[in-house]
Coordinates of C-alpha atoms and ligand atoms in Angstrom, one line a residue:
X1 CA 0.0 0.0 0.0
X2 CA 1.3 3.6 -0.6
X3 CA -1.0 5.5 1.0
X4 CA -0.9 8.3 -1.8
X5 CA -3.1 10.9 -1.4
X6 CA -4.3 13.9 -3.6
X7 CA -4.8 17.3 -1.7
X8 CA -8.1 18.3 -0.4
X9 CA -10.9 19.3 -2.8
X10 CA -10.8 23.6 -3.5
X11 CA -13.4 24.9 -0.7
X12 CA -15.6 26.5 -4.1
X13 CA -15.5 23.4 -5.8
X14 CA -19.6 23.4 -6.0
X15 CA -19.3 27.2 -6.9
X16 CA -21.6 28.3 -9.7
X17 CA -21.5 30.9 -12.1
X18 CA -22.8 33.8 -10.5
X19 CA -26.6 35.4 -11.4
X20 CA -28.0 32.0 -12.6
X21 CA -31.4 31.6 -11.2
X22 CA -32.3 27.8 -12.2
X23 CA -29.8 25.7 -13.5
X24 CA -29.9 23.3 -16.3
X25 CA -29.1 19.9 -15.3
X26 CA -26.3 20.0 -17.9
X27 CA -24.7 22.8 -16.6
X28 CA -24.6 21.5 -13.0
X29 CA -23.1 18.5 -14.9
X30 CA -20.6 20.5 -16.5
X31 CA -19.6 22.3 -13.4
X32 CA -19.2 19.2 -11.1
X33 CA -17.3 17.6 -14.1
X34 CA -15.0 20.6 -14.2
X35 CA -14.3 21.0 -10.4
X36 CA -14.4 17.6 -8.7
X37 CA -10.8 16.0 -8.6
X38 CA -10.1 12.1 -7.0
X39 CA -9.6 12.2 -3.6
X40 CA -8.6 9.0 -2.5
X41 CA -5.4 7.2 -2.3
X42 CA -3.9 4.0 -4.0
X43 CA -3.6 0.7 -2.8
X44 CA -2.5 -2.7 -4.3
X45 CA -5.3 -5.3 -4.5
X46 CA -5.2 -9.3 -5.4
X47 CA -6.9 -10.4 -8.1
X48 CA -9.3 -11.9 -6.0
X49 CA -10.2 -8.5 -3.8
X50 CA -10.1 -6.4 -7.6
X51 CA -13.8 -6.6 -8.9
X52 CA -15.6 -3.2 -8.8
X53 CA -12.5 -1.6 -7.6
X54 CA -10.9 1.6 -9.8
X55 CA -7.8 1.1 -11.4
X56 CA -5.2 3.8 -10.9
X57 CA -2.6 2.9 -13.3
X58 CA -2.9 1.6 -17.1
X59 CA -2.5 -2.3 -16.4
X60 CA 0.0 -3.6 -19.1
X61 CA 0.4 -7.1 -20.3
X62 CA 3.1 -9.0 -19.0
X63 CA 2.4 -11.9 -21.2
X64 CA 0.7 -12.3 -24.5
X65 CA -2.4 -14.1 -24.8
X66 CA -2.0 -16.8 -26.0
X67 CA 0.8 -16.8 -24.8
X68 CA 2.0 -19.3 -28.0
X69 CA 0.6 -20.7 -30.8
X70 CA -1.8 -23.2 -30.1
X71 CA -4.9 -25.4 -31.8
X72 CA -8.5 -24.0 -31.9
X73 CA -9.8 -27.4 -32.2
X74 CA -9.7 -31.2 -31.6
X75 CA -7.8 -32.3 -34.9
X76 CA -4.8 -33.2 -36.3
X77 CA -1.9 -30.8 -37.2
X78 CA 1.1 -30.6 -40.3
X79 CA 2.5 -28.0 -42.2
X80 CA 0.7 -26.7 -45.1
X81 CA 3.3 -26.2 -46.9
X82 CA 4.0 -30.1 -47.5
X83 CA 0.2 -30.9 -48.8
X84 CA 0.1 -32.1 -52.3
X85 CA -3.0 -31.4 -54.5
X86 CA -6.3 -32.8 -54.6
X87 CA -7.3 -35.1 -51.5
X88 CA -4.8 -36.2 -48.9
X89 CA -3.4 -39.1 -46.7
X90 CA -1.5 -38.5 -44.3
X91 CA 0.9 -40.7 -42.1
X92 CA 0.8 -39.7 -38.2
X93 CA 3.4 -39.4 -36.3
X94 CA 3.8 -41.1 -32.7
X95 CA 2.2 -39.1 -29.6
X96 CA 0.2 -36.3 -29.6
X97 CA 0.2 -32.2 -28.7
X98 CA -1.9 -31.6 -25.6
X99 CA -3.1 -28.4 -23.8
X100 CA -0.2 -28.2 -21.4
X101 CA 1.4 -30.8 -22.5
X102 CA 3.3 -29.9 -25.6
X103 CA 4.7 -32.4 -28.7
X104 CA 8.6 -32.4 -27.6
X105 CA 9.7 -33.1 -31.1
X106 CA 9.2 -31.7 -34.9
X107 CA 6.3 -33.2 -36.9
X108 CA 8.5 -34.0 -40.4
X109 CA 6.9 -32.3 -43.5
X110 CA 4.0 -34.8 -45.0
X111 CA 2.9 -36.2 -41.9
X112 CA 0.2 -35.5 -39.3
X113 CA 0.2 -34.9 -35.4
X114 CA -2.9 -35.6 -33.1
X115 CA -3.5 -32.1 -31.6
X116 CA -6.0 -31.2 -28.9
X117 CA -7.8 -27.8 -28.4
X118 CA -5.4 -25.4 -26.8
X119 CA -2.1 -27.6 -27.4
X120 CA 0.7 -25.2 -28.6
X121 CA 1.7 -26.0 -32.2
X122 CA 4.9 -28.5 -32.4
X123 CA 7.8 -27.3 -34.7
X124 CA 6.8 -28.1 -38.2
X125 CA 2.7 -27.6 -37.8
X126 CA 0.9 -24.8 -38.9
X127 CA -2.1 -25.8 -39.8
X128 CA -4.8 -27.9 -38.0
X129 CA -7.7 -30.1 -39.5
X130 CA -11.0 -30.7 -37.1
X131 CA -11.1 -34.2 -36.3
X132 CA -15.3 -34.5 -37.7
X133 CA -13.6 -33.9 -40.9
X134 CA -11.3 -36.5 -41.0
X135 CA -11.2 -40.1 -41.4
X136 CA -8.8 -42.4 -39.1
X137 CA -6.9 -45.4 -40.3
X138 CA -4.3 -47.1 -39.6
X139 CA -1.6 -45.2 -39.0
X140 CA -2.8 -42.2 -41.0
X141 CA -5.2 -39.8 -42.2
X142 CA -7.4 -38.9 -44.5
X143 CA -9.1 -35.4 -45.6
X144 CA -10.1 -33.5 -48.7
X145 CA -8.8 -30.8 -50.2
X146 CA -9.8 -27.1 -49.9
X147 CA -8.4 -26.2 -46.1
X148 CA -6.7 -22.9 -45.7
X149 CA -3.4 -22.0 -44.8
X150 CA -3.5 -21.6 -40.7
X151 CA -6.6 -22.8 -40.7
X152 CA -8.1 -23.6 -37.1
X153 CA -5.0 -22.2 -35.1
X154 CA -4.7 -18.9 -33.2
X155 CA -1.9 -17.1 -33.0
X156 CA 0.7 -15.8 -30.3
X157 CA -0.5 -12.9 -29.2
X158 CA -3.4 -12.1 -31.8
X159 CA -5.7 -11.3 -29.1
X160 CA -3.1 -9.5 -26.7
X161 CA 0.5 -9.0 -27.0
X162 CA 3.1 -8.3 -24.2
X163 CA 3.5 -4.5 -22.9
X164 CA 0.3 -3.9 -24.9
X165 CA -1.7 -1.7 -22.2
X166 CA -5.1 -3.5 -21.7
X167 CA -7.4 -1.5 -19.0
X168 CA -6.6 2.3 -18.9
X169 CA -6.3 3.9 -15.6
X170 CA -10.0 4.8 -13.8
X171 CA -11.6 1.5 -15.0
X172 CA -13.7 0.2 -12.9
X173 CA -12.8 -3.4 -12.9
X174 CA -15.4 -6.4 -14.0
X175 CA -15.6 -9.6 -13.8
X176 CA -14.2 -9.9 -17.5
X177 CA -11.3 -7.6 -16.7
X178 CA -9.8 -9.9 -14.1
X179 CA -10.1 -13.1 -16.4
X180 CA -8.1 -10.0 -18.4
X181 CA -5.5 -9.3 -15.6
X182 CA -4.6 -13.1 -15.1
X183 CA -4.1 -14.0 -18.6
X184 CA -2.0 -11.6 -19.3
X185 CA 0.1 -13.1 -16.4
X186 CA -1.1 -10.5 -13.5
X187 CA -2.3 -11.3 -10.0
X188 CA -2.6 -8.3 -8.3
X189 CA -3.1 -4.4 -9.8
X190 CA -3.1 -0.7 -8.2
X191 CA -6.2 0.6 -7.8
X192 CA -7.6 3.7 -6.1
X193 CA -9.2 3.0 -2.2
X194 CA -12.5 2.6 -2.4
X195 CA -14.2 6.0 -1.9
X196 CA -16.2 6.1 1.7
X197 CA -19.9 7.8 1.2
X198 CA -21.5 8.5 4.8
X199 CA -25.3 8.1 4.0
X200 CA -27.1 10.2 6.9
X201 CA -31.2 10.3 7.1
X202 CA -32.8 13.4 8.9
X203 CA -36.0 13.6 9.9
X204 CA -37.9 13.1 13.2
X205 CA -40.7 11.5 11.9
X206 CA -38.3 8.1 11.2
X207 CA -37.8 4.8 12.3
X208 CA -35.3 2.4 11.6
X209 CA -36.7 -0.6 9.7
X210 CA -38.0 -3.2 11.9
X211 CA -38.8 -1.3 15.2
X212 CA -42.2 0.2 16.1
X213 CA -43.8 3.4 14.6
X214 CA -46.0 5.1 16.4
X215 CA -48.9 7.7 13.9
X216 CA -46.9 10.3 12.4
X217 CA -43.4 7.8 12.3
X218 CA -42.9 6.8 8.7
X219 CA -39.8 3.7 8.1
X220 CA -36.7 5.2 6.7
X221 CA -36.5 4.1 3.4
X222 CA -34.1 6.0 2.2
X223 CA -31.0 4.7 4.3
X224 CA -31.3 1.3 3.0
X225 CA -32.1 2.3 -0.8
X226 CA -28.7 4.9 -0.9
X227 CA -26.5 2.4 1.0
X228 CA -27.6 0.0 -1.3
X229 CA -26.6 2.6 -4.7
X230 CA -23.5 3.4 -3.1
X231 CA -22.9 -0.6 -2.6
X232 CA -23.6 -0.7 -6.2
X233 CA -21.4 1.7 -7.5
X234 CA -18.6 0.0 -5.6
X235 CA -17.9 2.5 -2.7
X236 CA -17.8 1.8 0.8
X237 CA -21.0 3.0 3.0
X238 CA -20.9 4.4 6.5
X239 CA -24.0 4.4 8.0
X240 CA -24.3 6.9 10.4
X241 CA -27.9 6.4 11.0
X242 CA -30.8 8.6 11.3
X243 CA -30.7 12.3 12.5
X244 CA -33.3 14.7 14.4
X245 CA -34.6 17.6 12.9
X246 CA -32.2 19.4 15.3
X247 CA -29.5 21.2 13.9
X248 CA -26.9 21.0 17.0
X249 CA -27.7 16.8 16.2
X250 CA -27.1 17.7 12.3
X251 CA -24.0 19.5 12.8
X252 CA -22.6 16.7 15.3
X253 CA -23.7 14.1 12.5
X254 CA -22.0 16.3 9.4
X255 CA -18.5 16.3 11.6
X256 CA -18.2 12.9 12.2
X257 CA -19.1 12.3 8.6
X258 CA -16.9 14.8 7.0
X259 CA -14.2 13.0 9.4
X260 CA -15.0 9.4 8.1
X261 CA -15.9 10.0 5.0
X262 CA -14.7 11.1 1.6
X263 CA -18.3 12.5 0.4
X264 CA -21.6 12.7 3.0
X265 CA -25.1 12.1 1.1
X266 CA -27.9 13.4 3.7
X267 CA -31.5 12.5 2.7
X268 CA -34.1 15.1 3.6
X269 CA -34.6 18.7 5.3
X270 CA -32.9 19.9 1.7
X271 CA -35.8 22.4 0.9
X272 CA -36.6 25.8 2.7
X273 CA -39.1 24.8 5.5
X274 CA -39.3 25.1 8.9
X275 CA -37.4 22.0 9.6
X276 CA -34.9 21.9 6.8
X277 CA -32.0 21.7 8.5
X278 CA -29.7 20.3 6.3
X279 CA -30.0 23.0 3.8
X280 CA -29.8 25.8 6.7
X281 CA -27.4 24.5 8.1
X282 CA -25.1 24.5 5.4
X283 CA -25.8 28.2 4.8
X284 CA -25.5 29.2 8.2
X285 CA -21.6 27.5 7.9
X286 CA -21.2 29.5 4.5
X287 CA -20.8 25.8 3.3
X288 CA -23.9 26.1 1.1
X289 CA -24.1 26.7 -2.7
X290 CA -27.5 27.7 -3.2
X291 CA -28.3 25.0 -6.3
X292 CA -31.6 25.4 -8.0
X293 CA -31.5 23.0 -10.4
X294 CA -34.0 22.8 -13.3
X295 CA -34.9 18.9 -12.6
X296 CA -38.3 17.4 -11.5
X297 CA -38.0 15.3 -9.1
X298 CA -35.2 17.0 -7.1
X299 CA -35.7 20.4 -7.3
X300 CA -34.3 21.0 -3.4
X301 CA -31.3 19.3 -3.6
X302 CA -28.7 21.1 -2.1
X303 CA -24.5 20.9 -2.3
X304 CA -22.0 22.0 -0.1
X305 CA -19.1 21.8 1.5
X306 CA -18.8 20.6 4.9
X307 CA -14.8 20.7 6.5
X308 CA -13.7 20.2 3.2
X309 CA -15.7 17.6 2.2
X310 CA -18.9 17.3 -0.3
X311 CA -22.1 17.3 0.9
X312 CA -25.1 16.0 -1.2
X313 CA -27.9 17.1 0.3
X314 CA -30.4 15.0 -1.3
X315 CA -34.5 15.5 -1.1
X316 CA -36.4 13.7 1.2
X317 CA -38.4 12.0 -1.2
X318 CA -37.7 9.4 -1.7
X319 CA -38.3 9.2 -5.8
X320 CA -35.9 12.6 -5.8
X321 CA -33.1 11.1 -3.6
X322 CA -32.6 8.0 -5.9
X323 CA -32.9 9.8 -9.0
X324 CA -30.3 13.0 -7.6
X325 CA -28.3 10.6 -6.4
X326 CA -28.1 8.6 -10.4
X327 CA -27.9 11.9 -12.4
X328 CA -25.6 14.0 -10.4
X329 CA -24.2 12.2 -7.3
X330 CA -22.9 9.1 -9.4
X331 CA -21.1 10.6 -11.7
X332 CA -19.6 13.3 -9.4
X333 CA -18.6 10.8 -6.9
X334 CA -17.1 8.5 -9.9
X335 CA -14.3 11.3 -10.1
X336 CA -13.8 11.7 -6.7
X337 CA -13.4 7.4 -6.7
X338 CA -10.7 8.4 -9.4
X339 CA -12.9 6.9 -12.2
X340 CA -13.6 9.8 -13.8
X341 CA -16.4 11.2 -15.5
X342 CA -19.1 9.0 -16.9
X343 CA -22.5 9.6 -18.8
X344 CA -24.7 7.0 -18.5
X345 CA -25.5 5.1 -21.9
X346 CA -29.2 6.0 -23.1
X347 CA -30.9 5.3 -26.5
X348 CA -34.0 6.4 -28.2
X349 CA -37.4 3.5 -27.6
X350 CA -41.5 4.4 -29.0
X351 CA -43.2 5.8 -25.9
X352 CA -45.8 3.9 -25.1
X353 CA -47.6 6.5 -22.7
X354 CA -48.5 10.3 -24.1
X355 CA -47.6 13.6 -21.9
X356 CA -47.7 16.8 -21.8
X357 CA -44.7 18.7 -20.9
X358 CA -44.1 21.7 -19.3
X359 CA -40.8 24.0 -20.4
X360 CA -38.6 24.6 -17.7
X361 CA -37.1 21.3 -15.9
X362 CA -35.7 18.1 -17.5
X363 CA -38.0 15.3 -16.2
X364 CA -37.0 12.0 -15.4
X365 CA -40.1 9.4 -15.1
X366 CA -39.3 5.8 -13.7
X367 CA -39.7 3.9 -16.5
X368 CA -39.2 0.0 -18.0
X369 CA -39.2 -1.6 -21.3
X370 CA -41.9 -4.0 -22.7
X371 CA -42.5 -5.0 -26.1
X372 CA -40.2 -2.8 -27.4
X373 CA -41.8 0.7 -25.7
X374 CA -41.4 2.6 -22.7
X375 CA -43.9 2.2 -20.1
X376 CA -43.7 4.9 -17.5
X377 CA -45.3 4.3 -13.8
X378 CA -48.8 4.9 -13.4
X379 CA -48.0 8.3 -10.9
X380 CA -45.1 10.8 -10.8
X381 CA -45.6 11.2 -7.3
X382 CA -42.1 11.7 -5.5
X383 CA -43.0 9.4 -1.8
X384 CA -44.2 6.2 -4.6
X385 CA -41.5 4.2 -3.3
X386 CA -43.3 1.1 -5.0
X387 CA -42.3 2.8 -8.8
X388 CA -38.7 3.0 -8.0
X389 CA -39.3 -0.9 -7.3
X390 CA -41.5 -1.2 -10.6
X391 CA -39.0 0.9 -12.9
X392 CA -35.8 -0.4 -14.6
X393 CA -35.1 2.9 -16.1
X394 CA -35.6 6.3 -16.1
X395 CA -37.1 8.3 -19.1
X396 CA -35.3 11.5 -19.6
X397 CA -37.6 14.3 -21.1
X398 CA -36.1 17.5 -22.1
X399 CA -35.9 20.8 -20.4
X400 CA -38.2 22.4 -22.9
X401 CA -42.0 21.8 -23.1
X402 CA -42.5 18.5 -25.5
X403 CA -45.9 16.9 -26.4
X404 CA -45.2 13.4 -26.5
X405 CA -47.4 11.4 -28.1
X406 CA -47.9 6.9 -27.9
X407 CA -45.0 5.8 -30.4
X408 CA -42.9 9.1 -30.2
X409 CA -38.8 8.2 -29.5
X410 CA -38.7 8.8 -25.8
X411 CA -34.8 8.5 -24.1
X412 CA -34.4 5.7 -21.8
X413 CA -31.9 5.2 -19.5
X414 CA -31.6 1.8 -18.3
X415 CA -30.8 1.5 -14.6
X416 CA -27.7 -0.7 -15.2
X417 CA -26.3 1.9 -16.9
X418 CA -25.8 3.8 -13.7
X419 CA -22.8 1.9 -12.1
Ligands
LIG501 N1 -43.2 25.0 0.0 C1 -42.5 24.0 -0.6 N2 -42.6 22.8 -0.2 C2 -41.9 21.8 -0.8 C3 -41.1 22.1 -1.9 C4 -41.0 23.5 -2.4 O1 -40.3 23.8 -3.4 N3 -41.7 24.4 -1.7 N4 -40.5 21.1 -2.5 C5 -41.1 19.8 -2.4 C6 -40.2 18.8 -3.0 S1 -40.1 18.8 -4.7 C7 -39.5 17.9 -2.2 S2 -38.6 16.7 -3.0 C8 -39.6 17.9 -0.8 C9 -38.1 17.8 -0.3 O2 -37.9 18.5 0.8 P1 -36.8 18.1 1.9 O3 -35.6 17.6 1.2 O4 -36.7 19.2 2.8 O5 -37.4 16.8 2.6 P2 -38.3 16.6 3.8 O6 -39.2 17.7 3.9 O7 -37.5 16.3 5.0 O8 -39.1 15.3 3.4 C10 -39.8 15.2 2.2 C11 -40.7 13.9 2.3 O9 -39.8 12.8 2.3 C12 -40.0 12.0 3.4 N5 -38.7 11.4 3.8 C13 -37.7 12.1 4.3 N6 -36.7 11.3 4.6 C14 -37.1 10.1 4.3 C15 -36.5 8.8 4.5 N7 -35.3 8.6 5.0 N8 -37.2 7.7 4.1 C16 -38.5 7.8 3.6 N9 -39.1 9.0 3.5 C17 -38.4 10.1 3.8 C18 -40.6 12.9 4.4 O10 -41.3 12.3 5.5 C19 -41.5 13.8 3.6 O11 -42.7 13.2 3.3 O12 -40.2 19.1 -0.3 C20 -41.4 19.5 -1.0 N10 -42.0 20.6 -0.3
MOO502 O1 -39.0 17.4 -7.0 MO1 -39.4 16.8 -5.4 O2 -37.8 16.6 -5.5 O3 -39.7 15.2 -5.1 O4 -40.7 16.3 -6.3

């Protein structure tokens, strides 16, 4: 381990431009893009400790794959060169090239070795002939003409060669990746520590799954749901439970995050009320940048800075937290995990709903795919906790007004693609 750390994040690093009343969601993008920087350090991981963790330097091959030479199929190898015309017989020589356990000797030209899949070609083979194709005798071999040069073999190195750099630094590694690192004759690769994300709740009307709730106590369901994103997106949570609407218990709660954690995501008290503490609080510690952002469901959410370290100060709904947390806290946390910036992958389906949209806010409706359309959820409302369950996706309607009609091209944004 190295323990290598970047310097804090710039206090303004949520700063925007000045005189903007309500922000498009692509310029909130832009700016956290521009001003978020990685703030973890780098560590050496196994192979076996790798998957979902970010890479922090280019990963080069030590070793082609394959590594030699070898036979795509069960068959029997010669050199081309040494086939006469038409139909051949072939004599075969004694032994045979297995995966691992290679001919020791030179197959002379004109004759035939039994190969089996993955067995390195011998000295004197180039060429392989798939065993369904061939007839057995005594001794030898028989085939019929019309088999390429090189046919059935792979070659050293055609899918990788050594020092060829295979993963770029900021991947997040999958499951694919480390079959990746170990062929290429790896077993353990730098990557970034895993970015820690304190996920606080506030609110005094909650209670902690499973206990009693009294009238006027709702479950917190939004603890469980953003530890579970975070989870998903590879980070580390640190619960640090559920907080009072009580800003001397708020502040207590924000130091011992912005001590523990790399990045604090608050659900809750993010608006202007009476008891929207999260959001006064920041102000009243200068901390706060004042976002409006032009998005429905999320309007609230608030950013700022806390000791040096980002706050997301997502809605209390908790339709708005999931879906602040996917469009802006995902990707912003993604650089400070040393990832870098990533939009998620979207693509044009039919609606198969009709709307009416106002101009003003970029939408996002839980959404899913059947028969080729997009279904959105029977109600936009932002406490249905049962759509976020129902949807797969999110359908992403522009800022400006759109009349959207059954069969119109509607964006959909696949929840997979947020990780
Ligand atoms: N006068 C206005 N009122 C509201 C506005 C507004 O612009 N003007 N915005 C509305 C919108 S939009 C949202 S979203 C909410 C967000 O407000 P807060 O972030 O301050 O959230 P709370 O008021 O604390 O809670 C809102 C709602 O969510 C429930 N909640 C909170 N935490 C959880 C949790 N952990 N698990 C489940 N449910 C939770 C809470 O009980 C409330 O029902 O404000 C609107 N009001
Ligand atoms: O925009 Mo509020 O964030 O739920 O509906």
């Amino acid at each position: 381990m190295t323990g290598l750390k970047p310097p804090p994040l710039r206090d303004d690093c949520f700063a925007l431009p000045a005189g903007i009343d309500w922000t498009p969601v692509d310029d909130a993008l832009a700016l956290l893009r521009e001003k978020l920087r990685p703030v973890v350090g780098q560590e050496k991981s196994p192979l076996s400790g790798a998957l979902g963790r970010v890479l922090a330097t280019p990963l080069v091959a030590a070793r082609s794959n394959p590594p030699q030479a070898n036979t795509a199929v069960d068959g029997y190898g010669f050199a081309y060169a040494s086939l006469g015309d038409g139909d051949q017989v072939l004599p075969l020589v004694e032994g045979r090239a297995a995966a691992g356990a290679p001919f020791p000797r030179q197959v002379p030209p004109g004759y035939a070795v039994r190969m089996l899949t993955g067995a390195a070609l011998p000295d004197g083979v180039d060429t392989v002939i798939l065993q369904e194709d061939v007839t057995v005798g005594d001794g030898e071999i028989a085939f019929r003409a019309g088999l390429k040069a090189g046919a059935n073999t792979r070659k050293a190195g055609e899918d990788v060669a050594a020092g060829d750099t295979v993963l770029k630094a900021g991947r997040t590694l999958t499951a694919a990746d480390l079959a990746l690192i170990a062929a290429v004759g790896l077993s353990q690769v730098e990557v970034f520590q895993r970015l820690k994300v304190a996920v606080v709740s506030t609110g005094d009307e909650l209670v902690d799954a499973g206990e009693p709730a009294g009238p006027g106590q709702i479950y917190d369901a939004n603890r469980p749901m953003l530890s579970g994103l975070v989870q998903g997106f590879g980070f580390e949570t640190i619960d640090l439970g559920k907080v009072p609407d009580n800003r001397k218990a708020l502040r207590k709660a924000l130091d011992d995050a912005a001590d523990r954690a790399d990045v604090v995501l608050t659900s809750g008290g993010a608006s202007s009320g009476d008891e929207d503490h999260v959001s006064a609080l920041l102000t009243e510690a200068g901390a706060m940048t004042e976002w409006r952002i032009a998005v429905k469901p999320g309007r609230p959410l608030a950013l700022g800075m806390w000791q040096g370290t980002p706050v997301f100060g997502l809605p209390g709904n908790p339709v708005a937290a999931m879906v602040c947390t996917l469009i802006f806290a995902r990707p912003a946390m993604a650089v400070l995990a040393g990832a870098g910036w990533s939009a998620p992958q979207s693509f044009d389906v039919p609606a198969a709903f009709s709307k009416s949209k106002k101009p003003g806010r970029r939408e996002y409706l839980r959404a899913r795919i059947r028969d080729g359309q997009a279904e959105v959820f029977k109600s936009e409302g932002s406490g249905r906790i049962s759509g976020l369950s129902w949807a797969e996706g999110l359908v992403e309607l522009p800022d400006a007004a759109a009349e959207i009609r059954q069969g119109d091209p509607v964006r959909f944004i696949p929840l997979t693609s947020f990780s």
